Short mmCIF file of C-alpha atoms and ligand atoms in Angstrom, two decimals:
data_model
loop_
_atom_site.label_atom_id
_atom_site.label_comp_id
_atom_site.label_asym_id
_atom_site.label_seq_id
_atom_site.Cartn_x
_atom_site.Cartn_y
_atom_site.Cartn_z
CA MET A 666 0.00 0.00 0.00
CA PRO A 667 1.48 3.43 -0.90
CA ALA A 668 2.70 5.45 2.11
CA ASN A 669 0.16 8.23 1.49
CA THR A 670 -2.75 5.79 1.53
CA VAL A 671 -1.61 4.44 4.92
CA VAL A 672 -1.33 7.97 6.29
CA ASP A 673 -4.83 8.80 4.99
CA ALA A 674 -6.32 5.62 6.49
CA ASN A 675 -4.69 6.34 9.86
CA ARG A 676 -5.97 9.90 9.77
CA ASP A 677 -9.50 8.70 9.00
CA ARG A 678 -9.35 6.23 11.89
CA HIS A 679 -8.06 8.94 14.23
CA TRP A 680 -10.97 11.30 13.55
CA MET A 681 -13.52 8.50 13.52
CA GLN A 682 -12.24 7.41 16.94
CA ARG A 683 -13.03 10.90 18.22
CA ALA A 684 -16.48 10.80 16.57
CA LEU A 685 -17.19 7.46 18.31
CA GLN A 686 -16.07 8.89 21.64
CA LEU A 687 -18.50 11.78 21.17
CA ALA A 688 -21.30 9.43 20.09
CA ALA A 689 -20.94 7.42 23.32
CA SER A 690 -21.71 10.56 25.36
CA GLY A 691 -25.34 10.21 24.23
CA GLU A 692 -25.79 6.85 25.97
CA GLY A 693 -28.98 6.81 28.01
CA TYR A 694 -30.25 10.03 26.41
CA ALA A 695 -30.32 9.38 22.64
CA GLU A 696 -32.27 6.09 22.63
CA PRO A 697 -34.44 4.93 20.91
CA ASN A 698 -32.33 6.82 18.37
CA PRO A 699 -28.80 5.59 17.72
CA MET A 700 -25.82 7.25 19.39
CA VAL A 701 -24.05 9.32 16.72
CA GLY A 702 -21.00 11.57 16.76
CA CYS A 703 -19.60 13.88 14.07
CA VAL A 704 -16.25 15.67 13.65
CA LEU A 705 -15.57 18.32 10.97
CA VAL A 706 -11.97 18.49 9.76
CA LYS A 707 -10.34 20.98 7.39
CA ASP A 708 -6.67 21.25 6.40
CA GLY A 709 -5.82 18.56 8.97
CA HIS A 710 -7.46 20.42 11.87
CA ARG A 711 -10.68 19.77 13.73
CA ILE A 712 -12.91 22.77 13.16
CA GLY A 713 -16.12 21.51 14.75
CA GLU A 714 -17.77 18.54 16.43
CA GLY A 715 -21.03 17.41 17.96
CA TYR A 716 -23.13 14.42 18.98
CA HIS A 717 -26.78 13.45 19.27
CA LYS A 718 -27.39 14.59 22.82
CA ARG A 719 -30.98 13.50 23.36
CA PHE A 720 -33.91 11.88 21.60
CA GLY A 721 -35.83 14.56 19.67
CA GLY A 722 -32.85 16.94 19.71
CA PRO A 723 -30.58 17.93 16.80
CA HIS A 724 -28.58 15.14 15.19
CA ALA A 725 -24.79 14.93 15.44
CA GLU A 726 -24.10 16.48 12.03
CA VAL A 727 -26.27 19.51 12.84
CA GLU A 728 -24.64 19.88 16.27
CA ALA A 729 -21.20 19.80 14.58
CA LEU A 730 -22.21 22.39 11.95
CA ARG A 731 -23.70 24.60 14.68
CA SER A 732 -20.40 24.45 16.60
CA LEU A 733 -18.65 26.34 13.76
CA PRO A 734 -18.14 30.10 14.11
CA SER A 735 -19.70 30.40 10.62
CA ILE A 736 -21.45 27.78 8.46
CA ALA A 737 -19.19 28.97 5.59
CA ASP A 738 -16.26 27.32 7.43
CA ALA A 739 -17.70 23.90 6.50
CA GLU A 740 -17.07 24.45 2.77
CA SER A 741 -14.61 21.80 1.49
CA ALA A 742 -14.31 20.21 4.94
CA THR A 743 -14.45 16.46 5.66
CA ALA A 744 -17.21 15.24 7.96
CA TYR A 745 -16.53 12.08 10.02
CA VAL A 746 -19.83 10.54 11.09
CA THR A 747 -20.29 7.29 13.03
CA LEU A 748 -23.55 6.40 11.21
CA GLU A 749 -24.91 7.12 7.75
CA PRO A 750 -26.52 10.60 7.79
CA CYS A 751 -30.32 10.43 7.64
CA CYS A 752 -32.25 11.40 4.53
CA HIS A 753 -35.81 11.69 5.87
CA PHE A 754 -37.83 14.20 7.84
CA GLY A 755 -38.26 12.73 11.32
CA LYS A 756 -38.23 14.87 14.44
CA THR A 757 -35.56 16.96 12.63
CA PRO A 758 -34.77 17.68 8.92
CA PRO A 759 -32.42 15.34 7.00
CA CYS A 760 -28.73 15.55 7.97
CA SER A 761 -27.50 14.53 4.52
CA GLN A 762 -29.15 17.72 3.21
CA ALA A 763 -27.51 19.79 5.98
CA LEU A 764 -24.07 18.47 4.91
CA ILE A 765 -24.88 19.12 1.22
CA ASP A 766 -26.04 22.69 2.00
CA ALA A 767 -22.88 23.27 4.06
CA LYS A 768 -20.82 22.26 0.97
CA VAL A 769 -18.58 19.68 2.69
CA SER A 770 -16.46 17.89 0.09
CA ARG A 771 -16.06 14.49 1.73
CA VAL A 772 -18.02 12.40 4.23
CA VAL A 773 -16.40 9.46 6.07
CA ILE A 774 -18.97 7.11 7.59
CA ALA A 775 -18.37 4.20 9.97
CA MET A 776 -21.47 2.22 9.01
CA GLN A 777 -24.64 2.31 6.97
CA ASP A 778 -27.89 2.82 8.93
CA PRO A 779 -30.23 -0.20 8.55
CA PHE A 780 -33.23 1.90 9.64
CA PRO A 781 -35.67 1.33 6.71
CA LYS A 782 -36.22 5.07 6.08
CA VAL A 783 -32.44 5.56 5.65
CA ASP A 784 -30.68 2.29 4.64
CA GLY A 785 -28.41 3.73 1.93
CA GLY A 786 -30.62 6.73 1.09
CA GLY A 787 -28.28 9.12 2.95
CA LEU A 788 -25.27 7.79 1.02
CA LYS A 789 -27.13 8.18 -2.28
CA ALA A 790 -28.16 11.78 -1.51
CA LEU A 791 -24.53 12.72 -0.74
CA ARG A 792 -23.18 10.91 -3.80
CA ASP A 793 -25.80 12.51 -6.07
CA HIS A 794 -24.40 15.89 -5.00
CA GLY A 795 -20.84 14.92 -5.94
CA ILE A 796 -19.63 14.47 -2.36
CA GLU A 797 -16.83 11.92 -1.94
CA ILE A 798 -17.84 9.13 0.43
CA THR A 799 -15.84 6.56 2.39
CA VAL A 800 -17.83 3.93 4.30
CA GLY A 801 -16.58 1.38 6.84
CA VAL A 802 -13.91 3.23 8.87
CA LEU A 803 -14.00 1.61 12.37
CA ARG A 804 -17.17 -0.23 11.38
CA ASP A 805 -16.77 -2.95 14.07
CA GLU A 806 -16.42 -0.35 16.83
CA ALA A 807 -19.47 1.56 15.53
CA GLU A 808 -21.51 -1.66 15.37
CA GLN A 809 -20.50 -2.54 18.93
CA LEU A 810 -21.45 0.92 20.18
CA ASN A 811 -24.89 0.79 18.58
CA ALA A 812 -25.49 -2.96 18.99
CA PRO A 813 -28.69 -2.30 21.04
CA TYR A 814 -30.08 0.04 18.35
CA LEU A 815 -29.16 -2.43 15.59
CA LYS A 816 -30.86 -5.28 17.44
CA ARG A 817 -34.10 -3.32 17.83
CA VAL A 818 -34.16 -2.15 14.20
CA GLN A 819 -33.09 -5.47 12.66
CA LYS A 820 -34.74 -8.02 14.99
CA GLY A 821 -37.57 -6.13 16.68
CA LEU A 822 -36.13 -6.99 20.11
CA PRO A 823 -34.44 -4.87 22.78
CA TRP A 824 -30.85 -5.46 23.86
CA THR A 825 -31.18 -7.59 26.99
CA ILE A 826 -28.64 -7.18 29.79
CA ALA A 827 -28.68 -9.76 32.60
CA LYS A 828 -27.20 -8.52 35.85
CA TRP A 829 -26.49 -10.55 38.95
CA ALA A 830 -24.31 -10.47 42.04
CA MET A 831 -22.76 -13.77 43.05
CA THR A 832 -20.32 -15.07 45.60
CA ILE A 833 -16.86 -16.34 44.71
CA ASP A 834 -18.40 -19.82 44.70
CA GLY A 835 -21.11 -18.77 42.24
CA ARG A 836 -24.17 -18.44 44.53
CA VAL A 837 -26.72 -15.63 44.20
CA ALA A 838 -28.45 -16.41 47.52
CA THR A 839 -27.85 -18.45 50.68
CA VAL A 840 -29.67 -21.74 51.28
CA ASP A 841 -32.26 -19.61 53.18
CA GLY A 842 -32.73 -17.24 50.20
CA GLU A 843 -30.82 -14.22 51.59
CA SER A 844 -28.96 -12.18 48.97
CA GLN A 845 -28.64 -8.61 50.25
CA TRP A 846 -25.88 -7.77 49.93
CA ILE A 847 -23.40 -9.93 48.08
CA SER A 848 -21.59 -7.04 46.37
CA GLY A 849 -20.35 -3.83 47.98
CA PRO A 850 -21.52 -0.18 47.79
CA GLN A 851 -19.24 0.74 44.87
CA SER A 852 -20.65 -2.05 42.75
CA ARG A 853 -24.17 -0.98 43.63
CA VAL A 854 -23.43 2.57 42.38
CA HIS A 855 -22.65 1.01 38.99
CA VAL A 856 -25.86 -1.02 39.07
CA HIS A 857 -27.82 2.21 39.66
CA ARG A 858 -26.02 3.81 36.69
CA LEU A 859 -27.07 0.90 34.51
CA ARG A 860 -30.67 1.11 35.75
CA ALA A 861 -30.59 4.83 34.93
CA ARG A 862 -29.94 4.26 31.22
CA VAL A 863 -32.18 1.27 30.42
CA ASP A 864 -35.82 1.41 29.32
CA ALA A 865 -37.08 -1.49 31.42
CA ILE A 866 -36.04 -3.65 34.36
CA LEU A 867 -37.36 -7.21 34.54
CA ALA A 868 -37.71 -9.36 37.66
CA GLY A 869 -39.56 -12.52 38.68
CA MET A 870 -42.12 -12.77 41.47
CA GLY A 871 -39.69 -14.87 43.57
CA THR A 872 -37.34 -11.87 43.81
CA VAL A 873 -40.21 -9.49 44.59
CA LEU A 874 -41.34 -11.71 47.48
CA ALA A 875 -37.82 -12.45 48.78
CA ASP A 876 -36.22 -8.99 48.52
CA ASP A 877 -39.04 -6.42 48.21
CA PRO A 878 -36.92 -4.48 45.68
CA MET A 879 -37.57 -0.96 44.32
CA LEU A 880 -35.91 -1.69 40.96
CA ASN A 881 -35.25 1.99 40.25
CA ALA A 882 -32.15 4.11 39.72
CA ARG A 883 -31.06 6.04 42.78
CA LEU A 884 -28.17 8.25 41.68
CA VAL A 885 -26.42 10.74 43.95
CA ASP A 886 -23.67 13.29 43.42
CA ASP A 887 -20.42 13.44 45.43
CA ASP A 888 -22.25 15.24 48.26
CA GLY A 889 -24.98 12.60 48.41
CA LYS A 890 -27.59 14.83 46.73
CA PRO A 891 -30.06 12.95 44.46
CA LEU A 892 -29.42 13.27 40.71
CA THR A 893 -32.03 12.99 37.97
CA PRO A 894 -31.39 9.79 35.97
CA PRO A 895 -31.22 10.03 32.16
CA ARG A 896 -34.43 7.97 31.99
CA VAL A 897 -36.86 6.13 34.25
CA ALA A 898 -37.10 2.43 33.47
CA ASN A 899 -40.47 0.67 33.41
CA ARG A 900 -40.57 -2.19 35.93
CA LEU A 901 -41.72 -5.50 34.46
CA ILE A 902 -42.64 -8.27 36.89
CA PHE A 903 -43.28 -11.85 35.80
CA SER A 904 -45.47 -14.34 37.62
CA ARG A 905 -47.60 -17.30 36.67
CA GLY A 906 -49.91 -16.88 39.62
CA ARG A 907 -48.52 -15.17 42.69
CA LEU A 908 -49.29 -11.47 43.16
CA PRO A 909 -47.15 -8.83 44.87
CA PRO A 910 -48.12 -7.90 48.45
CA ARG A 911 -50.15 -4.69 48.75
CA ASP A 912 -47.50 -3.16 51.00
CA SER A 913 -44.54 -4.10 48.77
CA LYS A 914 -42.34 -1.23 47.57
CA LEU A 915 -43.27 -1.94 43.94
CA VAL A 916 -46.99 -1.61 44.65
CA CYS A 917 -46.59 1.44 46.91
CA THR A 918 -44.64 3.31 44.19
CA ALA A 919 -46.57 2.07 41.12
CA LYS A 920 -48.21 5.46 40.57
CA GLU A 921 -44.79 7.17 40.30
CA ILE A 922 -42.85 4.49 38.40
CA PRO A 923 -44.62 2.59 35.59
CA THR A 924 -44.97 -1.01 36.80
CA PHE A 925 -46.27 -3.88 34.68
CA LEU A 926 -47.30 -7.25 36.01
CA PHE A 927 -47.30 -10.10 33.47
CA THR A 928 -49.37 -12.79 35.03
CA SER A 929 -51.95 -15.48 34.43
CA PRO A 930 -55.58 -14.75 33.47
CA PHE A 931 -56.63 -16.90 36.46
CA VAL A 932 -55.36 -14.69 39.30
CA ASP A 933 -57.89 -13.48 41.89
CA PRO A 934 -59.89 -10.80 39.97
CA ASP A 935 -60.57 -8.70 43.11
CA GLU A 936 -56.89 -8.57 44.05
CA ARG A 937 -55.96 -7.79 40.45
CA ALA A 938 -58.49 -4.92 40.41
CA TRP A 939 -57.03 -3.61 43.69
CA LEU A 940 -53.50 -3.69 42.25
CA GLU A 941 -54.68 -1.90 39.11
CA GLN A 942 -56.25 0.90 41.11
CA ALA A 943 -52.94 1.12 43.00
CA GLY A 944 -51.27 1.90 39.65
CA LEU A 945 -50.01 -1.45 38.33
CA VAL A 946 -50.74 -2.41 34.74
CA CYS A 947 -51.76 -6.07 34.83
CA ASP A 948 -51.23 -7.93 31.56
CA ALA A 949 -52.75 -11.41 31.59
CA GLU A 950 -52.33 -12.12 27.89
CA ASN A 951 -49.97 -15.02 28.65
CA ASP A 952 -47.25 -13.81 26.27
CA SER A 953 -43.90 -15.58 26.31
CA ILE A 954 -40.99 -13.52 27.63
CA GLU A 955 -39.87 -13.06 24.03
CA GLY A 956 -43.37 -11.81 23.21
CA VAL A 957 -43.16 -9.27 26.04
CA LEU A 958 -39.70 -8.16 24.86
CA ARG A 959 -41.08 -7.65 21.34
CA LYS A 960 -43.88 -5.52 22.77
CA CYS A 961 -41.23 -3.52 24.66
CA ALA A 962 -39.23 -2.90 21.46
CA ASP A 963 -42.41 -1.64 19.81
CA GLY A 964 -43.40 0.47 22.81
CA LEU A 965 -45.22 -1.25 25.67
CA HIS A 966 -48.73 0.16 26.22
CA GLY A 967 -47.83 3.45 24.48
CA HIS A 968 -44.44 3.85 26.17
CA ARG A 969 -41.34 4.72 24.10
CA PRO A 970 -39.75 1.83 22.18
CA ALA A 971 -37.28 0.02 24.45
CA THR A 972 -33.71 -0.22 23.19
CA ASN A 973 -32.07 -1.63 26.34
CA VAL A 974 -33.69 -3.76 29.03
CA MET A 975 -32.07 -5.16 32.14
CA VAL A 976 -32.94 -8.41 33.88
CA GLU A 977 -32.41 -8.40 37.64
CA GLY A 978 -33.41 -12.02 38.07
CA GLY A 979 -33.71 -14.18 39.97
CA PRO A 980 -32.47 -17.55 38.82
CA ASN A 981 -35.83 -18.94 37.68
CA LEU A 982 -36.65 -15.93 35.52
CA MET A 983 -33.07 -16.01 34.17
CA ALA A 984 -33.67 -19.65 33.17
CA SER A 985 -36.69 -18.55 31.09
CA LEU A 986 -34.40 -16.12 29.22
CA ILE A 987 -31.68 -18.69 28.53
CA GLY A 988 -33.81 -21.57 27.22
CA SER A 989 -32.22 -24.88 26.31
CA GLN A 990 -30.84 -24.17 22.82
CA PRO A 991 -28.48 -21.35 21.75
CA GLU A 992 -31.13 -19.86 19.47
CA ASP A 993 -33.52 -19.58 22.47
CA CYS A 994 -31.11 -17.42 24.47
CA LEU A 995 -32.54 -13.91 24.80
CA ILE A 996 -29.57 -12.48 26.72
CA ASP A 997 -27.15 -10.24 24.80
CA GLU A 998 -24.96 -8.99 27.62
CA ILE A 999 -24.15 -10.07 31.16
CA HIS A 1000 -22.95 -7.89 34.03
CA ALA A 1001 -21.77 -10.40 36.63
CA TYR A 1002 -20.64 -8.92 39.94
CA LEU A 1003 -18.44 -11.20 42.02
CA GLY A 1004 -18.59 -10.36 45.75
CA PRO A 1005 -15.91 -11.43 48.26
CA LYS A 1006 -17.98 -14.11 50.05
CA ILE A 1007 -18.64 -17.83 49.82
CA PHE A 1008 -22.03 -19.40 50.64
CA GLY A 1009 -21.68 -23.08 49.71
CA GLY A 1010 -24.68 -25.38 50.10
CA ALA A 1011 -26.18 -27.73 47.53
CA THR A 1012 -29.47 -25.80 47.51
CA ALA A 1013 -27.98 -22.28 47.42
CA PRO A 1014 -28.81 -21.18 43.84
CA GLY A 1015 -26.47 -20.02 41.10
CA PRO A 1016 -27.55 -17.19 38.76
CA ILE A 1017 -29.50 -19.50 36.43
CA LEU A 1018 -31.68 -22.47 37.45
CA GLY A 1019 -34.21 -24.23 35.20
CA SER A 1020 -33.36 -27.48 33.47
CA GLY A 1021 -30.16 -26.08 31.94
CA ILE A 1022 -28.68 -26.60 28.49
CA GLU A 1023 -28.55 -30.10 27.09
CA SER A 1024 -24.87 -30.32 26.16
CA LEU A 1025 -21.70 -28.26 26.06
CA ALA A 1026 -21.96 -28.02 22.27
CA VAL A 1027 -25.17 -25.96 22.51
CA ALA A 1028 -24.08 -23.66 25.37
CA PRO A 1029 -24.58 -19.98 24.44
CA GLN A 1030 -21.14 -18.45 23.96
CA PHE A 1031 -20.08 -15.00 25.22
CA ARG A 1032 -17.04 -12.74 24.81
CA LEU A 1033 -15.44 -11.03 27.80
CA ILE A 1034 -15.39 -7.32 27.01
CA MET A 1035 -14.56 -5.68 30.33
CA ILE A 1036 -13.27 -6.44 33.83
CA ASP A 1037 -13.51 -3.84 36.62
CA LYS A 1038 -12.41 -3.94 40.24
CA PHE A 1039 -14.67 -2.16 42.75
CA ASP A 1040 -13.08 -2.53 46.21
CA ASP A 1041 -13.11 -6.31 46.75
CA ASP A 1042 -15.68 -6.97 43.99
CA ALA A 1043 -15.04 -7.78 40.35
CA ARG A 1044 -17.45 -6.85 37.58
CA LEU A 1045 -17.26 -8.95 34.44
CA ILE A 1046 -19.07 -7.73 31.32
CA TYR A 1047 -19.71 -10.30 28.61
CA ARG A 1048 -21.44 -9.90 25.27
CA ARG A 1049 -23.07 -12.67 23.29
CA GLN A 1050 -20.84 -13.95 20.53
CA SER A 1051 -22.75 -13.44 17.31
CA GLU A 1052 -23.70 -16.67 15.53
N1 NAP B 2225 -27.83 -12.09 43.79
C1 NAP B 2225 -28.61 -11.64 42.85
O1 NAP B 2225 -28.16 -10.95 41.92
C2 NAP B 2225 -30.09 -11.94 42.92
C3 NAP B 2225 -30.96 -11.27 42.06
C4 NAP B 2225 -32.31 -11.58 42.13
C5 NAP B 2225 -32.76 -12.51 43.03
N2 NAP B 2225 -31.89 -13.12 43.87
C6 NAP B 2225 -32.36 -14.11 44.84
O2 NAP B 2225 -33.02 -15.13 44.13
C7 NAP B 2225 -34.01 -15.71 44.98
C8 NAP B 2225 -35.33 -15.76 44.25
O3 NAP B 2225 -35.21 -16.70 43.22
P1 NAP B 2225 -36.41 -17.06 42.27
O4 NAP B 2225 -35.85 -17.92 41.21
O5 NAP B 2225 -37.57 -17.51 43.08
O6 NAP B 2225 -36.77 -15.62 41.69
P2 NAP B 2225 -37.33 -15.13 40.32
O7 NAP B 2225 -36.71 -15.80 39.18
O8 NAP B 2225 -37.26 -13.66 40.41
O9 NAP B 2225 -38.85 -15.53 40.41
C9 NAP B 2225 -39.32 -16.77 40.01
C10 NAP B 2225 -40.79 -16.61 39.75
O10 NAP B 2225 -40.96 -15.72 38.65
C11 NAP B 2225 -42.07 -16.13 37.89
N3 NAP B 2225 -41.57 -16.53 36.57
C12 NAP B 2225 -40.36 -17.02 36.25
N4 NAP B 2225 -40.30 -17.27 34.93
C13 NAP B 2225 -41.46 -16.88 34.42
C14 NAP B 2225 -42.01 -16.87 33.11
N5 NAP B 2225 -41.31 -17.33 32.08
N6 NAP B 2225 -43.25 -16.40 32.94
C15 NAP B 2225 -43.97 -15.95 34.00
N7 NAP B 2225 -43.50 -15.94 35.26
C16 NAP B 2225 -42.28 -16.41 35.46
C17 NAP B 2225 -42.70 -17.29 38.62
O11 NAP B 2225 -43.59 -16.69 39.55
P3 NAP B 2225 -44.85 -17.47 40.17
O12 NAP B 2225 -44.31 -18.60 40.94
O13 NAP B 2225 -45.52 -16.46 41.02
O14 NAP B 2225 -45.65 -17.89 39.03
C18 NAP B 2225 -41.50 -17.88 39.34
O15 NAP B 2225 -41.83 -18.65 40.46
C19 NAP B 2225 -34.08 -14.86 46.22
O16 NAP B 2225 -33.34 -15.49 47.22
C20 NAP B 2225 -33.40 -13.58 45.78
O17 NAP B 2225 -32.83 -12.92 46.87
C21 NAP B 2225 -30.57 -12.86 43.82
#
């Protein structure tokens, strides 16, 4: 490869890296839109940059153009964008047109947008106006960043993150069912941060009865003052018959935090009516968990489409999400917290019960993407290896 071509490719990767960094700042705010970043470069210097800061707000390209002292500065510049610029009128006008109007001469794009209203249309609009295009710079990184968005658009399912805290010997509760707390305060801060950026939190009735959880994000600043989370997750509780106690935290806060109970049509109608007047939405349509996740991706009962959901267990609900064959596994990412304790005991559960997978050959496979140390805890983040 000629030396100049190598230099150009390195330069493209350098600026795209910055655009990806910017894009990631939108996490928790941009969804259900993708996270997108844009850097404007002229004569080897960055002249402007921006990212999609929140759903409904200006897109990254527009933010970058607005960061310029004058729009005329964009003439002949190169725009580095982490996702194909849009070409349709949504909540904002098309970004491909904004780049055309600004007279940029080249657009470098990490990946095409599979969203049906775009899907190559942005590239075509730029090309039709004589703009030079390069597609695929840091494509893998861009796909990893927007994996939840891609899953929703391409498969109609949200990105599903299973989180659990377990002892060094792999137990999530003692033989008596106690589990609070296995991990330490620092780990729990990170769990609250995760809750603060997902659209829904799932739990089974066993966990509701054992732990009486709130399943909400409680963020505080360095002085302990409460912070507003980027979004409030819907709480989704699964049961085949048991109902939550009237004085449980979930029921007492159901008017403030949307709470859905997926249960059987045969539960006591009077108790169900009482729970509904207390604010719970009872859904007795007997959908599978996958069916419920599909409804979430579409927008559950008029709520915004869910891009990320988090499963807080326990081990029987987790089993329903794993299934017995790799294609049944609904979990895309695992956040496993390892706390510095051992419980032992043949009946102390691990994170996943159920009947388990049938053989090693069909075990769902994951890739380790991050290890963190929080005091004496370890957090392991795994992502499902694509088939
Ligand atoms: N360390 C951790 O990270 C962690 C996290 C969560 C829980 N835990 C511990 O786990 C224990 C509770 O375990 P668990 O397995 O009983 O809790 P669970 O999985 O939260 O609840 C199980 C119950 O959920 C319902 N359920 C499960 N799958 C379902 C499906 N596919 N459709 C509809 N309903 C479904 C059923 O409720 P019905 O029986 O009412 O039909 C089932 O009995 C507690 O000791 C708790 O402290 C630990």
